[in-house]
Coordinates of C-alpha atoms and ligand atoms in Angstrom, one line a residue:
Chain A
M234 CA 0.0 0.0 0.0
Q235 CA 2.7 2.5 1.1
T236 CA 5.0 1.5 -1.7
A237 CA 2.3 1.7 -4.3
L238 CA 1.6 5.3 -3.2
R239 CA 5.2 6.2 -3.3
T240 CA 5.7 5.2 -6.9
S241 CA 2.9 7.3 -8.0
L242 CA 3.9 10.5 -6.2
P243 CA 3.7 13.8 -8.0
E244 CA 6.6 15.9 -9.1
T245 CA 6.7 18.0 -5.9
E246 CA 7.6 14.9 -4.1
L247 CA 10.4 14.0 -6.5
A248 CA 11.8 17.5 -6.3
S249 CA 11.9 17.5 -2.6
R250 CA 13.5 14.0 -2.7
A251 CA 16.2 15.5 -4.9
N252 CA 17.0 17.9 -2.1
F253 CA 18.1 15.1 0.1
A254 CA 21.4 14.9 -1.7
P255 CA 24.0 12.7 0.0
A256 CA 25.7 15.6 1.7
T257 CA 22.4 16.5 3.5
R258 CA 21.6 13.0 4.6
V259 CA 21.7 13.9 8.3
S260 CA 19.3 12.7 10.9
R261 CA 19.6 15.8 13.0
P262 CA 18.7 19.4 12.1
L263 CA 21.6 21.2 10.5
H264 CA 21.6 23.7 13.3
V265 CA 19.4 23.7 16.4
S266 CA 17.5 26.9 17.0
G267 CA 14.8 25.2 19.1
L268 CA 14.1 25.6 22.8
P269 CA 14.2 22.7 25.2
L270 CA 10.9 22.0 26.9
S271 CA 10.4 20.8 30.5
I272 CA 7.0 19.8 31.8
R273 CA 6.6 18.9 35.5
G274 CA 3.5 17.5 37.2
L275 CA 1.2 19.1 34.7
R276 CA -2.5 18.8 35.5
K277 CA -5.6 20.1 33.7
S278 CA -9.3 19.5 34.3
F279 CA -12.4 20.8 32.7
G280 CA -14.9 20.8 35.4
D281 CA -15.1 17.3 36.8
N282 CA -13.3 15.9 33.7
E283 CA -9.7 15.4 34.8
V284 CA -7.9 15.4 31.4
L285 CA -4.2 15.5 32.3
R286 CA -3.2 13.9 35.5
G287 CA 0.4 14.7 36.0
I288 CA 2.5 14.9 32.9
D289 CA 6.3 14.8 33.3
L290 CA 8.3 15.3 30.2
H291 CA 11.6 16.7 29.0
I292 CA 12.1 17.5 25.3
P293 CA 15.7 18.4 24.3
A294 CA 16.1 21.4 22.0
G295 CA 15.4 20.6 18.4
Q296 CA 13.8 17.2 19.0
F297 CA 10.9 16.1 16.9
V298 CA 8.3 14.6 19.2
A299 CA 5.0 12.9 18.1
I300 CA 2.1 12.5 20.5
V301 CA -0.4 9.8 19.9
G302 CA -3.3 8.5 21.9
K303 CA -6.9 7.7 21.5
S304 CA -9.4 10.4 20.7
G305 CA -10.2 12.6 23.7
C306 CA -7.2 11.6 25.8
G307 CA -6.0 15.1 26.1
K308 CA -3.5 15.5 23.2
S309 CA -4.9 18.8 22.1
T310 CA -5.2 20.0 25.6
L311 CA -1.5 19.3 26.2
L312 CA -0.6 21.2 23.1
R313 CA -2.8 24.1 24.0
L314 CA -1.2 24.3 27.4
I315 CA 2.3 24.3 25.8
A316 CA 1.2 27.1 23.5
G317 CA -0.3 29.1 26.4
L318 CA -3.8 28.9 25.1
E319 CA -5.2 27.3 28.2
K320 CA -4.5 28.0 31.9
I321 CA -2.4 25.4 33.8
D322 CA -4.2 23.9 36.9
A323 CA -1.0 22.6 38.5
G324 CA 2.6 21.9 37.6
S325 CA 4.8 23.9 35.3
I326 CA 6.0 24.3 31.7
S327 CA 9.3 25.9 31.0
F328 CA 11.4 26.5 27.9
G329 CA 15.0 26.2 29.2
D330 CA 16.5 29.3 30.7
A331 CA 15.7 31.6 27.8
A332 CA 13.2 34.4 28.0
V333 CA 10.4 33.3 25.7
Q334 CA 8.8 35.7 23.2
P335 CA 5.3 35.1 21.9
E336 CA 6.8 34.8 18.4
D337 CA 9.0 31.9 19.6
I338 CA 6.1 29.5 19.9
R339 CA 3.7 28.8 17.1
V340 CA 0.8 26.4 16.7
M341 CA -0.7 24.9 13.6
F342 CA -4.1 23.3 13.6
Q343 CA -6.1 20.9 11.5
E344 CA -8.0 23.8 10.1
P345 CA -5.7 26.3 8.2
R346 CA -7.4 29.3 9.9
L347 CA -6.5 31.6 7.1
L348 CA -8.3 35.0 6.9
P349 CA -10.5 34.5 3.8
W350 CA -10.5 38.3 3.2
A351 CA -6.7 38.6 3.1
R352 CA -4.5 37.6 0.1
V353 CA -2.1 34.7 0.7
L354 CA 0.9 37.0 1.3
S355 CA -1.0 39.1 3.9
N356 CA -2.0 36.0 5.6
V357 CA 1.6 35.0 6.0
E358 CA 2.4 38.5 7.3
V359 CA 0.0 37.9 10.1
G360 CA 2.5 35.4 11.5
L361 CA 5.1 38.1 12.1
G362 CA 3.3 39.1 15.2
R363 CA 4.5 42.4 16.5
D364 CA 6.8 42.8 13.5
R365 CA 3.8 42.9 11.2
S366 CA 4.2 46.5 10.3
S367 CA 8.0 46.5 10.0
S368 CA 9.5 47.5 6.6
D369 CA 10.8 44.0 5.8
A370 CA 7.5 42.3 6.5
H371 CA 6.8 41.7 2.8
A372 CA 10.2 40.3 2.1
R373 CA 10.1 37.9 5.1
A374 CA 6.6 36.7 4.2
E375 CA 7.7 36.0 0.7
K376 CA 10.7 34.1 1.9
A377 CA 8.4 31.9 4.1
L378 CA 6.1 31.4 1.1
T379 CA 9.1 30.2 -0.9
E380 CA 10.0 27.8 1.8
V381 CA 6.7 26.1 1.4
G382 CA 6.8 26.3 -2.4
L383 CA 3.9 28.7 -2.9
T384 CA 5.5 31.9 -4.2
D385 CA 3.2 31.9 -7.3
K386 CA 0.1 32.0 -5.1
R387 CA 1.1 35.1 -3.1
D388 CA -1.7 37.3 -4.6
Q389 CA -4.5 34.8 -4.5
W390 CA -7.4 34.6 -2.2
P391 CA -7.3 31.6 0.2
S392 CA -10.6 30.3 -1.2
V393 CA -9.1 29.4 -4.5
L394 CA -6.4 27.2 -2.9
S395 CA -6.6 23.4 -2.4
G396 CA -6.7 22.0 1.2
G397 CA -3.0 21.1 1.0
Q398 CA -2.1 24.5 -0.3
K399 CA -4.0 26.3 2.4
Q400 CA -2.2 24.2 5.0
R401 CA 1.1 25.1 3.4
V402 CA 0.2 28.8 3.7
A403 CA -0.7 28.2 7.4
L404 CA 2.8 26.6 7.7
A405 CA 4.4 29.6 6.1
R406 CA 2.5 31.8 8.5
A407 CA 3.8 29.7 11.5
L408 CA 7.4 29.7 10.2
V409 CA 7.7 33.4 9.2
S410 CA 8.6 34.5 12.7
R411 CA 11.3 31.8 13.0
P412 CA 9.7 30.1 15.9
R413 CA 11.8 28.0 18.3
V414 CA 9.0 25.7 19.2
L415 CA 6.4 24.6 16.7
A416 CA 3.3 22.7 17.9
F417 CA 1.2 20.8 15.3
D418 CA -2.3 19.6 16.2
E419 CA -3.2 17.0 13.6
P420 CA -2.2 19.5 10.8
L421 CA -2.6 16.8 8.1
G422 CA -5.7 15.2 9.5
A423 CA -8.0 16.6 6.8
L424 CA -5.7 16.0 3.8
D425 CA -5.9 13.1 1.3
A426 CA -3.2 10.4 1.4
L427 CA -1.0 11.8 -1.4
T428 CA -1.1 15.4 -0.1
R429 CA -0.4 14.1 3.4
I430 CA 2.8 12.4 2.3
S431 CA 4.2 15.4 0.5
M432 CA 3.2 17.6 3.5
Q433 CA 5.0 15.2 5.8
R434 CA 8.1 15.6 3.7
L435 CA 7.7 19.3 3.8
L436 CA 7.4 19.3 7.6
E437 CA 10.5 17.1 7.9
R438 CA 12.4 19.4 5.6
V439 CA 11.6 22.7 7.3
W440 CA 12.3 21.1 10.7
R441 CA 15.6 19.9 9.4
D442 CA 16.4 23.3 7.9
Q443 CA 15.4 25.4 10.8
G444 CA 16.0 23.2 13.8
F445 CA 13.0 24.2 15.9
T446 CA 11.6 21.9 18.5
A447 CA 8.6 20.1 16.9
I448 CA 5.7 18.6 18.8
L449 CA 3.3 16.8 16.5
V450 CA -0.1 15.5 17.6
T451 CA -1.4 12.9 15.2
H452 CA -3.8 10.0 15.2
D453 CA -1.7 8.4 12.5
V454 CA 0.9 6.1 14.1
A455 CA 2.6 5.6 10.7
E456 CA 3.0 9.4 10.4
A457 CA 4.4 9.5 13.9
V458 CA 7.1 6.9 13.4
A459 CA 8.0 8.3 9.9
L460 CA 8.6 11.8 11.2
A461 CA 9.5 11.8 14.9
D462 CA 12.6 11.1 16.9
R463 CA 10.4 10.0 19.7
V464 CA 6.8 9.0 20.1
L465 CA 4.8 9.6 23.2
V466 CA 1.6 7.6 23.9
I467 CA -0.8 9.3 26.2
D468 CA -3.3 7.3 28.2
E469 CA -5.5 8.1 31.2
G470 CA -4.0 11.6 31.5
R471 CA -0.4 10.4 31.7
I472 CA 2.4 9.5 29.3
A473 CA 2.0 5.8 29.1
H474 CA 4.8 5.0 26.7
D475 CA 7.9 6.9 25.5
V476 CA 9.3 5.3 22.4
M477 CA 12.5 6.5 20.7
V478 CA 12.6 6.1 16.9
N479 CA 16.3 5.8 16.1
T480 CA 15.9 5.0 12.4
A481 CA 18.1 7.2 10.2
R482 CA 16.7 9.9 8.0
P483 CA 15.5 10.1 5.3
R484 CA 13.3 7.2 6.3
E485 CA 12.1 4.5 4.1
R486 CA 8.3 4.6 4.6
G487 CA 6.9 1.1 5.1
S488 CA 10.3 -0.3 6.0
V489 CA 10.4 -3.4 8.2
E490 CA 11.9 -1.3 11.1
L491 CA 9.3 1.4 11.0
A492 CA 6.5 -1.1 10.5
G493 CA 7.7 -3.0 13.6
L494 CA 7.7 0.2 15.7
E495 CA 4.3 1.2 14.3
G496 CA 2.9 -2.2 15.3
S497 CA 4.2 -2.1 18.8
I498 CA 2.9 1.5 19.4
L499 CA -0.5 0.4 17.9
S500 CA -0.7 -2.5 20.3
H501 CA -0.1 -0.1 23.2
L502 CA -3.0 2.0 21.9
L503 CA -5.2 -0.9 21.4
S504 CA -4.5 -2.4 24.9
A505 CA -5.4 1.1 26.3
D506 CA -8.6 0.9 24.3
D507 CA -9.5 -2.6 25.6
R508 CA -9.5 -1.4 29.2
T509 CA -12.4 1.1 28.5
Chain B
M176 CA -17.6 24.9 -0.1
S177 CA -18.9 22.5 -2.7
L178 CA -22.3 24.1 -2.2
I179 CA -21.0 27.6 -3.0
D180 CA -19.1 26.1 -6.0
S181 CA -22.2 24.6 -7.4
V182 CA -24.3 27.7 -6.8
S183 CA -22.0 30.0 -8.8
L184 CA -21.4 27.4 -11.5
P185 CA -24.0 29.0 -13.9
R186 CA -21.7 32.0 -14.1
N187 CA -19.5 29.9 -16.4
F188 CA -22.3 29.6 -18.9
R189 CA -23.2 33.3 -19.0
L190 CA -22.5 35.3 -22.2
P191 CA -20.5 38.2 -21.1
R192 CA -21.6 40.9 -23.5
V193 CA -25.4 40.6 -23.3
D194 CA -25.3 40.5 -19.5
G195 CA -26.2 44.1 -18.9
L196 CA -29.0 44.3 -21.4
V197 CA -30.8 41.1 -20.8
Q198 CA -32.4 42.2 -17.6
W199 CA -34.1 45.1 -19.3
I200 CA -35.9 43.0 -22.0
V201 CA -38.9 42.2 -19.7
P202 CA -39.5 45.7 -18.4
L203 CA -39.3 47.1 -21.9
A204 CA -41.7 44.5 -23.2
I205 CA -44.1 45.2 -20.5
I206 CA -44.1 48.9 -21.3
A207 CA -44.6 48.2 -25.0
I208 CA -47.6 45.9 -24.3
W209 CA -49.0 48.5 -21.9
Q210 CA -48.7 51.3 -24.5
V211 CA -50.4 49.2 -27.1
A212 CA -53.2 48.2 -24.6
S213 CA -53.8 51.8 -23.7
V214 CA -53.7 53.2 -27.2
T215 CA -56.1 50.5 -28.5
G216 CA -58.5 51.3 -25.6
F217 CA -58.1 47.7 -24.2
V218 CA -57.2 49.3 -20.8
P219 CA -59.3 52.4 -20.1
V220 CA -57.2 55.6 -19.5
R221 CA -59.1 56.1 -16.3
V222 CA -57.7 52.9 -14.9
L223 CA -54.2 53.2 -16.2
P224 CA -52.8 55.9 -18.5
A225 CA -50.5 55.1 -21.4
P226 CA -46.8 55.1 -20.7
S227 CA -46.5 58.0 -23.1
D228 CA -49.0 60.0 -21.0
V229 CA -47.0 59.2 -17.9
A230 CA -43.9 60.3 -19.6
L231 CA -45.6 63.5 -20.7
A232 CA -46.8 64.2 -17.2
G233 CA -43.2 63.6 -16.0
W234 CA -41.8 66.0 -18.5
K235 CA -44.3 68.8 -17.5
L236 CA -43.4 68.3 -13.8
L237 CA -39.8 68.3 -14.7
L238 CA -40.1 71.6 -16.5
S239 CA -42.0 73.2 -13.6
G240 CA -39.2 72.0 -11.2
E241 CA -41.8 70.3 -9.0
L242 CA -40.6 66.8 -9.8
I243 CA -37.0 67.5 -9.0
R244 CA -37.9 69.3 -5.8
N245 CA -40.1 66.4 -4.6
I246 CA -37.6 63.7 -5.5
W247 CA -34.9 65.7 -3.8
V248 CA -37.0 66.0 -0.6
S249 CA -37.8 62.3 -0.6
F250 CA -34.2 61.3 -1.3
W251 CA -33.0 63.6 1.4
R252 CA -35.4 62.1 4.0
A253 CA -34.5 58.6 2.9
S254 CA -30.8 59.1 3.2
I255 CA -30.8 61.1 6.5
G256 CA -33.2 58.6 8.1
F257 CA -31.1 55.7 6.8
L258 CA -27.9 57.3 8.1
I259 CA -29.4 58.0 11.5
G260 CA -31.1 54.6 12.0
G261 CA -28.3 52.7 10.3
S262 CA -25.5 54.2 12.4
I263 CA -27.5 53.6 15.7
G264 CA -28.3 50.1 14.6
F265 CA -24.7 49.4 13.6
A266 CA -23.4 50.9 16.9
F267 CA -25.7 48.7 19.0
G268 CA -24.9 45.7 16.8
L269 CA -21.2 46.3 17.4
A270 CA -21.6 46.9 21.1
N271 CA -23.8 43.9 21.7
G272 CA -21.7 41.6 19.5
L273 CA -18.5 42.5 21.2
S274 CA -19.6 43.0 24.8
Q275 CA -21.5 40.5 26.9
L276 CA -22.5 43.2 29.3
S277 CA -23.9 45.5 26.7
A278 CA -25.8 42.6 25.1
K279 CA -27.3 41.6 28.5
L280 CA -28.3 45.1 29.1
T281 CA -30.0 46.0 25.9
D282 CA -30.6 43.0 23.6
T283 CA -33.9 41.8 25.3
T284 CA -35.3 45.3 25.3
L285 CA -34.4 45.8 21.6
Q286 CA -35.9 42.4 20.7
M287 CA -39.2 43.5 22.4
V288 CA -39.3 46.8 20.6
R289 CA -38.7 45.0 17.3
N290 CA -42.0 43.2 17.6
V291 CA -43.9 46.4 17.4
P292 CA -44.5 47.1 13.6
H293 CA -42.9 50.6 13.3
L294 CA -45.6 51.8 10.9
A295 CA -48.1 51.2 13.8
L296 CA -46.4 54.1 15.5
I297 CA -47.6 56.6 12.8
P298 CA -50.5 58.1 14.8
L299 CA -48.2 58.5 17.9
V300 CA -45.4 60.0 15.8
I301 CA -47.9 62.5 14.3
L302 CA -49.0 63.5 17.8
W303 CA -45.3 63.9 18.8
F304 CA -43.9 65.6 15.8
G305 CA -46.9 66.8 13.7
I306 CA -46.2 66.3 10.0
D307 CA -42.8 67.8 10.5
E308 CA -39.6 66.5 8.8
S309 CA -38.6 64.8 12.1
A310 CA -41.7 62.6 11.9
K311 CA -40.6 61.0 8.7
L312 CA -36.9 60.8 9.7
F313 CA -37.9 59.2 12.9
L314 CA -40.0 56.5 11.2
V315 CA -37.4 55.8 8.5
A316 CA -34.6 55.6 11.1
L317 CA -36.7 53.3 13.3
G318 CA -37.5 51.0 10.3
V319 CA -33.9 50.9 9.2
F320 CA -32.5 50.3 12.7
F321 CA -33.6 46.7 13.2
P322 CA -32.3 45.0 10.1
I323 CA -28.9 46.7 10.5
Y324 CA -28.8 46.0 14.2
L325 CA -29.8 42.3 13.9
N326 CA -27.5 41.6 11.0
T327 CA -24.5 43.4 12.4
L328 CA -25.0 41.5 15.7
H329 CA -25.4 38.2 13.9
G330 CA -22.4 38.9 11.7
I331 CA -20.1 39.6 14.6
R332 CA -21.4 36.6 16.6
T333 CA -20.8 34.2 13.8
V334 CA -17.3 35.2 13.0
D335 CA -15.3 31.9 13.1
P336 CA -14.0 31.6 16.7
H337 CA -11.0 29.7 15.3
L338 CA -10.0 32.8 13.4
I339 CA -10.3 35.0 16.5
E340 CA -8.2 32.5 18.4
M341 CA -5.7 32.6 15.6
G342 CA -5.6 36.4 15.8
R343 CA -4.9 36.2 19.5
I344 CA -2.2 33.6 19.0
Y345 CA -0.5 35.9 16.5
G346 CA -0.5 38.7 19.0
M347 CA -3.2 41.0 17.5
S348 CA -4.3 43.8 19.8
D349 CA -8.1 44.3 20.3
G350 CA -8.2 47.1 17.7
E351 CA -6.3 45.0 15.2
L352 CA -8.4 42.0 15.9
F353 CA -11.5 44.0 15.2
R354 CA -10.1 45.6 12.0
R355 CA -8.5 42.5 10.5
V356 CA -10.7 39.7 11.7
I357 CA -14.1 40.6 13.3
F358 CA -15.2 43.4 11.0
P359 CA -14.3 41.8 7.7
G360 CA -15.9 38.6 9.0
A361 CA -19.2 40.4 9.9
L362 CA -19.3 42.4 6.6
P363 CA -21.3 39.9 4.5
S364 CA -24.0 39.8 7.1
I365 CA -23.9 43.6 7.5
F366 CA -24.6 43.9 3.8
V367 CA -27.6 41.6 4.1
G368 CA -28.8 44.0 6.7
I369 CA -28.2 47.0 4.5
R370 CA -30.1 45.5 1.6
F371 CA -33.1 44.7 3.9
A372 CA -32.9 48.2 5.4
L373 CA -33.0 49.8 2.0
G374 CA -36.3 48.1 1.2
I375 CA -37.8 49.1 4.5
M376 CA -36.5 52.6 4.1
W377 CA -38.6 53.2 0.9
L378 CA -41.6 51.4 2.2
T379 CA -41.6 53.6 5.4
L380 CA -41.1 56.7 3.5
I381 CA -43.9 56.1 1.0
V382 CA -46.4 55.3 3.8
A383 CA -45.2 58.3 5.9
E384 CA -45.3 60.7 3.0
T385 CA -48.7 59.5 1.8
I386 CA -50.2 60.0 5.3
A387 CA -48.4 63.0 6.8
A388 CA -46.4 65.3 4.5
S389 CA -46.5 68.5 2.6
S390 CA -43.8 67.7 0.1
G391 CA -42.1 64.6 -1.4
L392 CA -43.0 61.9 -3.8
G393 CA -45.7 60.4 -1.6
Y394 CA -47.3 63.8 -1.1
M395 CA -47.1 64.5 -4.9
A396 CA -49.0 61.2 -5.5
M397 CA -51.7 62.0 -2.9
Q398 CA -52.1 65.6 -4.3
A399 CA -52.5 64.1 -7.8
R400 CA -55.1 61.7 -6.5
E401 CA -57.2 64.6 -5.2
F402 CA -57.1 66.2 -8.6
M403 CA -57.7 62.9 -10.4
L404 CA -54.3 63.2 -12.1
I405 CA -53.8 59.4 -12.6
D406 CA -50.8 59.9 -14.8
V407 CA -48.9 61.7 -12.0
V408 CA -49.9 59.0 -9.5
V409 CA -48.5 56.3 -11.8
L410 CA -45.4 58.4 -12.3
S411 CA -44.8 58.7 -8.6
I412 CA -45.1 54.9 -8.2
L413 CA -42.6 54.3 -11.0
I414 CA -40.1 56.8 -9.6
Y415 CA -40.3 55.0 -6.2
A416 CA -39.6 51.8 -8.0
L417 CA -36.7 53.3 -9.8
L418 CA -35.1 54.9 -6.7
G419 CA -35.5 51.6 -4.9
K420 CA -33.7 49.8 -7.7
L421 CA -30.9 52.5 -7.7
A422 CA -30.4 52.1 -4.0
D423 CA -30.2 48.4 -4.3
S424 CA -27.7 48.6 -7.2
A425 CA -25.5 51.0 -5.3
S426 CA -25.4 48.6 -2.3
R427 CA -24.6 45.7 -4.7
V428 CA -21.7 47.6 -6.2
L429 CA -20.4 48.4 -2.7
E430 CA -20.8 44.8 -1.8
R431 CA -18.9 43.6 -4.8
L432 CA -16.1 46.0 -4.1
T433 CA -15.6 45.2 -0.4
L434 CA -16.3 41.4 -0.6
S435 CA -14.2 40.6 -3.6
W436 CA -12.5 37.9 -1.5
H437 CA -15.8 36.1 -1.1
P438 CA -16.1 33.0 -3.4
A439 CA -19.6 34.2 -4.5
F440 CA -18.1 37.4 -5.9
Q441 CA -15.0 36.0 -7.6
K442 CA -14.6 36.5 -11.3
R443 CA -13.9 33.2 -13.0
Ligands
ADP815 N1 -12.5 23.9 26.5 C1 -12.9 22.7 27.0 N2 -13.9 22.7 27.8 C2 -14.4 21.5 28.4 N3 -13.9 20.3 28.1 C3 -12.8 20.3 27.2 C4 -12.3 21.5 26.6 N4 -11.3 21.1 25.8 C5 -11.2 19.8 25.9 N5 -12.1 19.3 26.7 C6 -12.3 17.8 27.0 O1 -11.0 17.4 27.4 C7 -10.9 16.0 26.9 C8 -9.6 16.0 26.0 O2 -9.8 16.7 24.8 P1 -8.7 16.9 23.7 O3 -7.5 17.4 24.4 O4 -9.3 17.8 22.7 O5 -8.5 15.5 23.2 P2 -7.7 14.9 21.9 O6 -7.1 16.1 21.2 O7 -6.7 14.0 22.5 O8 -8.7 14.2 21.1 C9 -12.1 15.7 26.1 O9 -12.9 14.9 27.0 C10 -12.8 17.0 25.9 O10 -14.2 16.9 25.9
MG816 MG1 -7.5 16.9 19.4

């Protein structure tokens, strides 16, 4: 199934594969700009619903972490807490010793959340935060658009873009301020299989180029093992499993090694499911 | 998304050149048939004068300056009333859409007042203002208020909360959030309110001028009725129709200009 898809991938895919020339075949980002993330005893409830019951986690700077877990287990809540979109009930989240600016942490959601009344380029400029009105805003936004391969769409309305293109604009908007932590909440969940794979390549490429700390929530275990250095399984409000993925990049999708990992993570998820 | 696509699909099949003219075929045909029916005596002139007679009456009134004066008076009343009622409605819509407190304070009251048909207030308004200008302005403003209020409020409340959260995440200030997210998001709905309000504006004005006025198109029609000048009566009605159409077209042009991002307005 996976190999069948791979052979029929569009040109964009081939082009990005060409970028993985032997010299750039590294498994780590070229340079790490990311922030480390430490979470201690993190708890969060909504009314009587105790969603997170004590999360302890350290993510080294520049690591690519995937978070999986059954629906409603609190993945989005954890991500929103990290991004500062929800109040912490107990515990702490810290980003190393550095003073964190709002522009340092960006989130991408399943919905692109583009302003329909702003052209693609202005939508990307929104991502500059307080630098929105600076003189180089245009140039920076264009550079971010180039990174996601959408320069030619700069003057379009979002409504004419495809789902994958909209998500790429959202990615450019998240990248334009050069964030040091990028949190993704099922960003590819609404895309078709082919677009998904080329978006996964794109995510991996920008992560490798920019070296931010990446936290990807996904329900697709194959995606998690293909992209991440480390996969966390959340169950009953805690981190139930913490699995390192040591496979070298670029990774061969559907390889025996990844399939084995995928299988074992899936069985963790299923056993959690059986208990309820 | 796919719904919008399929709705605007017929645009693809439209012939571009004929577009502006096609809509006038039916009105012109009606006038032609009407003229023939009147000239041949099929329709008695006492019931409906021929279009040519109406045009002649219009020409005479135009020369005497009476027509322009009355149109101007009605137009003035309509616009001032619209501006007053529209801005108050817009202001309340904004306030109640943006502030919970304001909504709690005033929305219920406004919803109750809305259930009184504003034309039912005419006797009261005459007692208050006589047949003064302020009577007409008051009625028009009141009539225009509600569609603008309701649609502004609805527009603001239905702005995608995801977009608002996005604006906050990207550090927009309250002012910026309003200017870049909330107002543009509410605009399509505000335009619906404006189009509704324009209809109500003319209706209110016609009724008010017919009942209590000493100038304006409605007054001109009532005067003409007293003197059995049926051609002038018909002329007044036609001018009302024309002005209504003009106001609607103007709002459509404005809509097209400001909502060019909307899939429904995109050129293909
Ligand atoms: N704002 C909120 N108010 C109340 N309950 C919430 C809120 N956000 C999430 N929840 C609840 O918290 C639980 C976890 O939600 P979420 O983090 O979105 O799960 P996941 O992303 O893993 O599917 C769910 O039971 C959900 O109903
Ligand atoms: Mg979720």
